[in-house]
């Protein structure tokens, strides 16, 4: 079977200066042309269009069109830092016409000045607000914010969550991670140091999500409670699906099992997709990642969550009930 989830970096250049990521130091040229994204497999159901900063690509609408044609059943979500508001508005007008179901996630790693400090862009908060407001006016319904948890912003989880609720935005979390092919090395040192503070703040978010009326938020609470447990003990609650249900494609066409480990399966400029996915290199890599616990991210967990939906659903219902009484279990 083909993969169902992918992170696709349409560029590895960036206009931010984030403390938890070194992509902004890149000067990458000769990145994939829009037509080359037609090589993506039709089996995909979720594509995170990422970077670097995707909106640095002036041909981003053409890239989205190619992805939509190649993967007609896929949900496309663009992740942006929001620091190019005028360009984003112009491009999103065209992108929404190509895919009215397009999702947009704006990174917010702190409230107001805290976000600007972490991302290294003065005035960045106001730019992000402009992008969120403009996307809403353009009719983007799948709109939200993404937060990378680190020691410097763990005390901002509550205000960011409340901000998302007040504006009717999706709210997603991850924790800062190492990656020699993506974020950079030694980034996990930025993770929250005080486990009691992390448990209190992230636990508060989990309880609020479980108390929400929409079932989608309950499953997000399940994922986030496991994220807390992963940071505390380093163990994934589900097997990693990298190289099987999930892959990472960089902007030069390199196909990796995931975006954290340098396990290259092939290159779509040089090989047919079926030869990459069914090749000996891919088979060997699948054996290497079996049992990997380097991360707990939704991208490399989603297909496993789908496969184990009945068991997870029973846990969700039990933990939701507990959240209304004394807070959910994180195990």
PDB file of N, CA, C and O in Angstrom, residues 289-329:
ATOM      1  N   UNK A 289      13.823   2.021  11.000  1.00  0.00           N
ATOM      2  CA  UNK A 289      12.970   2.896  11.804  1.00  0.00           C
ATOM      3  C   UNK A 289      12.022   2.113  12.704  1.00  0.00           C
ATOM      4  O   UNK A 289      11.355   2.707  13.559  1.00  0.00           O
ATOM      5  N   UNK A 290      11.979   0.806  12.515  1.00  0.00           N
ATOM      6  CA  UNK A 290      11.113   0.006  13.375  1.00  0.00           C
ATOM      7  C   UNK A 290      11.551   0.172  14.837  1.00  0.00           C
ATOM      8  O   UNK A 290      12.691  -0.070  15.200  1.00  0.00           O
ATOM      9  N   UNK A 291      10.637   0.624  15.657  1.00  0.00           N
ATOM     10  CA  UNK A 291      10.942   0.845  17.058  1.00  0.00           C
ATOM     11  C   UNK A 291      11.564   2.193  17.371  1.00  0.00           C
ATOM     12  O   UNK A 291      11.927   2.461  18.524  1.00  0.00           O
ATOM     13  N   UNK A 292      11.705   3.080  16.360  1.00  0.00           N
ATOM     14  CA  UNK A 292      12.286   4.403  16.607  1.00  0.00           C
ATOM     15  C   UNK A 292      11.404   5.218  17.542  1.00  0.00           C
ATOM     16  O   UNK A 292      10.178   5.209  17.426  1.00  0.00           O
ATOM     17  N   UNK A 293      12.035   5.938  18.466  1.00  0.00           N
ATOM     18  CA  UNK A 293      11.310   6.778  19.416  1.00  0.00           C
ATOM     19  C   UNK A 293      11.882   8.199  19.449  1.00  0.00           C
ATOM     20  O   UNK A 293      11.865   8.855  20.489  1.00  0.00           O
ATOM     21  N   UNK A 294      12.354   8.662  18.318  1.00  0.00           N
ATOM     22  CA  UNK A 294      12.985   9.979  18.280  1.00  0.00           C
ATOM     23  C   UNK A 294      11.985  11.122  18.368  1.00  0.00           C
ATOM     24  O   UNK A 294      12.354  12.251  18.677  1.00  0.00           O
ATOM     25  N   UNK A 295      10.705  10.853  18.078  1.00  0.00           N
ATOM     26  CA  UNK A 295       9.710  11.930  18.138  1.00  0.00           C
ATOM     27  C   UNK A 295       8.338  11.355  18.448  1.00  0.00           C
ATOM     28  O   UNK A 295       8.119  10.143  18.431  1.00  0.00           O
ATOM     29  N   UNK A 296       7.415  12.262  18.734  1.00  0.00           N
ATOM     30  CA  UNK A 296       5.980  11.949  18.765  1.00  0.00           C
ATOM     31  C   UNK A 296       5.289  13.112  18.064  1.00  0.00           C
ATOM     32  O   UNK A 296       5.045  14.166  18.637  1.00  0.00           O
ATOM     33  N   UNK A 297       5.052  12.943  16.764  1.00  0.00           N
ATOM     34  CA  UNK A 297       4.444  13.980  15.931  1.00  0.00           C
ATOM     35  C   UNK A 297       3.234  13.397  15.222  1.00  0.00           C
ATOM     36  O   UNK A 297       3.190  12.208  14.899  1.00  0.00           O
ATOM     37  N   UNK A 298       2.266  14.248  14.949  1.00  0.00           N
ATOM     38  CA  UNK A 298       1.032  13.778  14.318  1.00  0.00           C
ATOM     39  C   UNK A 298       1.308  13.212  12.935  1.00  0.00           C
ATOM     40  O   UNK A 298       0.661  12.253  12.507  1.00  0.00           O
ATOM     41  N   UNK A 299       2.286  13.769  12.208  1.00  0.00           N
ATOM     42  CA  UNK A 299       2.549  13.319  10.841  1.00  0.00           C
ATOM     43  C   UNK A 299       2.956  11.855  10.783  1.00  0.00           C
ATOM     44  O   UNK A 299       2.509  11.112   9.904  1.00  0.00           O
ATOM     45  N   UNK A 300       3.793  11.413  11.712  1.00  0.00           N
ATOM     46  CA  UNK A 300       4.262  10.027  11.704  1.00  0.00           C
ATOM     47  C   UNK A 300       3.431   9.129  12.610  1.00  0.00           C
ATOM     48  O   UNK A 300       3.811   7.983  12.873  1.00  0.00           O
ATOM     49  N   UNK A 301       2.276   9.653  13.065  1.00  0.00           N
ATOM     50  CA  UNK A 301       1.396   8.884  13.942  1.00  0.00           C
ATOM     51  C   UNK A 301      -0.005   8.708  13.368  1.00  0.00           C
ATOM     52  O   UNK A 301      -0.738   7.819  13.799  1.00  0.00           O
ATOM     53  N   UNK A 302      -0.358   9.561  12.407  1.00  0.00           N
ATOM     54  CA  UNK A 302      -1.753   9.623  11.961  1.00  0.00           C
ATOM     55  C   UNK A 302      -2.256   8.301  11.406  1.00  0.00           C
ATOM     56  O   UNK A 302      -3.363   7.855  11.745  1.00  0.00           O
ATOM     57  N   UNK A 303      -1.480   7.651  10.548  1.00  0.00           N
ATOM     58  CA  UNK A 303      -1.980   6.413   9.957  1.00  0.00           C
ATOM     59  C   UNK A 303      -2.102   5.312  11.007  1.00  0.00           C
ATOM     60  O   UNK A 303      -3.027   4.489  10.958  1.00  0.00           O
ATOM     61  N   UNK A 304      -1.195   5.287  11.994  1.00  0.00           N
ATOM     62  CA  UNK A 304      -1.309   4.326  13.082  1.00  0.00           C
ATOM     63  C   UNK A 304      -2.539   4.610  13.942  1.00  0.00           C
ATOM     64  O   UNK A 304      -3.217   3.683  14.400  1.00  0.00           O
ATOM     65  N   UNK A 305      -2.844   5.879  14.144  1.00  0.00           N
ATOM     66  CA  UNK A 305      -4.043   6.240  14.897  1.00  0.00           C
ATOM     67  C   UNK A 305      -5.291   5.761  14.179  1.00  0.00           C
ATOM     68  O   UNK A 305      -6.242   5.285  14.809  1.00  0.00           O
ATOM     69  N   UNK A 306      -5.294   5.879  12.851  1.00  0.00           N
ATOM     70  CA  UNK A 306      -6.442   5.390  12.084  1.00  0.00           C
ATOM     71  C   UNK A 306      -6.590   3.881  12.233  1.00  0.00           C
ATOM     72  O   UNK A 306      -7.696   3.362  12.392  1.00  0.00           O
ATOM     73  N   UNK A 307      -5.469   3.161  12.183  1.00  0.00           N
ATOM     74  CA  UNK A 307      -5.518   1.708  12.271  1.00  0.00           C
ATOM     75  C   UNK A 307      -5.990   1.239  13.642  1.00  0.00           C
ATOM     76  O   UNK A 307      -6.622   0.193  13.758  1.00  0.00           O
ATOM     77  N   UNK A 308      -5.678   2.013  14.677  1.00  0.00           N
ATOM     78  CA  UNK A 308      -6.028   1.609  16.041  1.00  0.00           C
ATOM     79  C   UNK A 308      -7.175   2.449  16.602  1.00  0.00           C
ATOM     80  O   UNK A 308      -7.292   2.629  17.809  1.00  0.00           O
ATOM     81  N   UNK A 309      -8.028   2.925  15.697  1.00  0.00           N
ATOM     82  CA  UNK A 309      -9.098   3.829  16.099  1.00  0.00           C
ATOM     83  C   UNK A 309     -10.026   3.258  17.167  1.00  0.00           C
ATOM     84  O   UNK A 309     -10.374   3.972  18.119  1.00  0.00           O
ATOM     85  N   UNK A 310     -10.473   2.004  17.082  1.00  0.00           N
ATOM     86  CA  UNK A 310     -11.371   1.500  18.137  1.00  0.00           C
ATOM     87  C   UNK A 310     -10.752   1.566  19.536  1.00  0.00           C
ATOM     88  O   UNK A 310     -11.400   2.000  20.499  1.00  0.00           O
ATOM     89  N   UNK A 311      -9.497   1.132  19.654  1.00  0.00           N
ATOM     90  CA  UNK A 311      -8.833   1.163  20.969  1.00  0.00           C
ATOM     91  C   UNK A 311      -8.645   2.587  21.460  1.00  0.00           C
ATOM     92  O   UNK A 311      -8.887   2.892  22.632  1.00  0.00           O
ATOM     93  N   UNK A 312      -8.231   3.478  20.551  1.00  0.00           N
ATOM     94  CA  UNK A 312      -8.015   4.869  20.935  1.00  0.00           C
ATOM     95  C   UNK A 312      -9.331   5.527  21.324  1.00  0.00           C
ATOM     96  O   UNK A 312      -9.395   6.312  22.287  1.00  0.00           O
ATOM     97  N   UNK A 313     -10.397   5.204  20.607  1.00  0.00           N
ATOM     98  CA  UNK A 313     -11.699   5.790  20.923  1.00  0.00           C
ATOM     99  C   UNK A 313     -12.137   5.440  22.334  1.00  0.00           C
ATOM    100  O   UNK A 313     -12.658   6.290  23.071  1.00  0.00           O
ATOM    101  N   UNK A 314     -11.924   4.198  22.741  1.00  0.00           N
ATOM    102  CA  UNK A 314     -12.303   3.809  24.103  1.00  0.00           C
ATOM    103  C   UNK A 314     -11.485   4.576  25.130  1.00  0.00           C
ATOM    104  O   UNK A 314     -12.009   4.996  26.183  1.00  0.00           O
ATOM    105  N   UNK A 315     -10.206   4.813  24.843  1.00  0.00           N
ATOM    106  CA  UNK A 315      -9.374   5.602  25.743  1.00  0.00           C
ATOM    107  C   UNK A 315      -9.843   7.054  25.782  1.00  0.00           C
ATOM    108  O   UNK A 315      -9.878   7.676  26.861  1.00  0.00           O
ATOM    109  N   UNK A 316     -10.185   7.587  24.630  1.00  0.00           N
ATOM    110  CA  UNK A 316     -10.662   8.970  24.550  1.00  0.00           C
ATOM    111  C   UNK A 316     -11.909   9.155  25.398  1.00  0.00           C
ATOM    112  O   UNK A 316     -12.018  10.126  26.181  1.00  0.00           O
ATOM    113  N   UNK A 317     -12.856   8.244  25.292  1.00  0.00           N
ATOM    114  CA  UNK A 317     -14.114   8.381  26.038  1.00  0.00           C
ATOM    115  C   UNK A 317     -13.872   8.279  27.537  1.00  0.00           C
ATOM    116  O   UNK A 317     -14.467   9.030  28.328  1.00  0.00           O
ATOM    117  N   UNK A 318     -12.979   7.367  27.940  1.00  0.00           N
ATOM    118  CA  UNK A 318     -12.675   7.232  29.361  1.00  0.00           C
ATOM    119  C   UNK A 318     -11.980   8.482  29.892  1.00  0.00           C
ATOM    120  O   UNK A 318     -12.323   8.997  30.962  1.00  0.00           O
ATOM    121  N   UNK A 319     -11.019   8.993  29.133  1.00  0.00           N
ATOM    122  CA  UNK A 319     -10.258  10.152  29.603  1.00  0.00           C
ATOM    123  C   UNK A 319     -11.083  11.426  29.542  1.00  0.00           C
ATOM    124  O   UNK A 319     -10.882  12.333  30.363  1.00  0.00           O
ATOM    125  N   UNK A 320     -12.022  11.494  28.611  1.00  0.00           N
ATOM    126  CA  UNK A 320     -12.926  12.656  28.586  1.00  0.00           C
ATOM    127  C   UNK A 320     -13.773  12.689  29.853  1.00  0.00           C
ATOM    128  O   UNK A 320     -13.956  13.743  30.466  1.00  0.00           O
ATOM    129  N   UNK A 321     -14.283  11.524  30.245  1.00  0.00           N
ATOM    130  CA  UNK A 321     -15.076  11.468  31.474  1.00  0.00           C
ATOM    131  C   UNK A 321     -14.236  11.897  32.680  1.00  0.00           C
ATOM    132  O   UNK A 321     -14.700  12.662  33.538  1.00  0.00           O
ATOM    133  N   UNK A 322     -12.984  11.426  32.731  1.00  0.00           N
ATOM    134  CA  UNK A 322     -12.109  11.806  33.834  1.00  0.00           C
ATOM    135  C   UNK A 322     -11.808  13.308  33.817  1.00  0.00           C
ATOM    136  O   UNK A 322     -11.673  13.931  34.870  1.00  0.00           O
ATOM    137  N   UNK A 323     -11.696  13.874  32.622  1.00  0.00           N
ATOM    138  CA  UNK A 323     -11.374  15.309  32.511  1.00  0.00           C
ATOM    139  C   UNK A 323     -12.461  16.172  33.119  1.00  0.00           C
ATOM    140  O   UNK A 323     -12.191  17.277  33.604  1.00  0.00           O
ATOM    141  N   UNK A 324     -13.701  15.698  33.104  1.00  0.00           N
ATOM    142  CA  UNK A 324     -14.797  16.466  33.694  1.00  0.00           C
ATOM    143  C   UNK A 324     -14.830  16.330  35.208  1.00  0.00           C
ATOM    144  O   UNK A 324     -15.507  17.093  35.894  1.00  0.00           O
ATOM    145  N   UNK A 325     -14.061  15.366  35.713  1.00  0.00           N
ATOM    146  CA  UNK A 325     -14.057  15.136  37.160  1.00  0.00           C
ATOM    147  C   UNK A 325     -12.740  15.605  37.790  1.00  0.00           C
ATOM    148  O   UNK A 325     -12.722  16.445  38.686  1.00  0.00           O
ATOM    149  N   UNK A 326     -11.619  15.069  37.279  1.00  0.00           N
ATOM    150  CA  UNK A 326     -10.344  15.381  37.923  1.00  0.00           C
ATOM    151  C   UNK A 326      -9.191  15.517  36.938  1.00  0.00           C
ATOM    152  O   UNK A 326      -8.033  15.552  37.353  1.00  0.00           O
ATOM    153  N   UNK A 327      -9.468  15.590  35.650  1.00  0.00           N
ATOM    154  CA  UNK A 327      -8.402  15.710  34.656  1.00  0.00           C
ATOM    155  C   UNK A 327      -8.071  14.346  34.084  1.00  0.00           C
ATOM    156  O   UNK A 327      -8.203  13.320  34.741  1.00  0.00           O
ATOM    157  N   UNK A 328      -7.630  14.306  32.797  1.00  0.00           N
ATOM    158  CA  UNK A 328      -7.391  13.038  32.098  1.00  0.00           C
ATOM    159  C   UNK A 328      -6.096  12.354  32.477  1.00  0.00           C
ATOM    160  O   UNK A 328      -5.130  13.001  32.874  1.00  0.00           O
ATOM    161  N   UNK A 329      -6.105  11.059  32.366  1.00  0.00           N
ATOM    162  CA  UNK A 329      -4.844  10.312  32.477  1.00  0.00           C
ATOM    163  C   UNK A 329      -4.003  10.609  31.270  1.00  0.00           C
ATOM    164  O   UNK A 329      -4.519  10.838  30.175  1.00  0.00           O
TER     165      UNK A 329
END
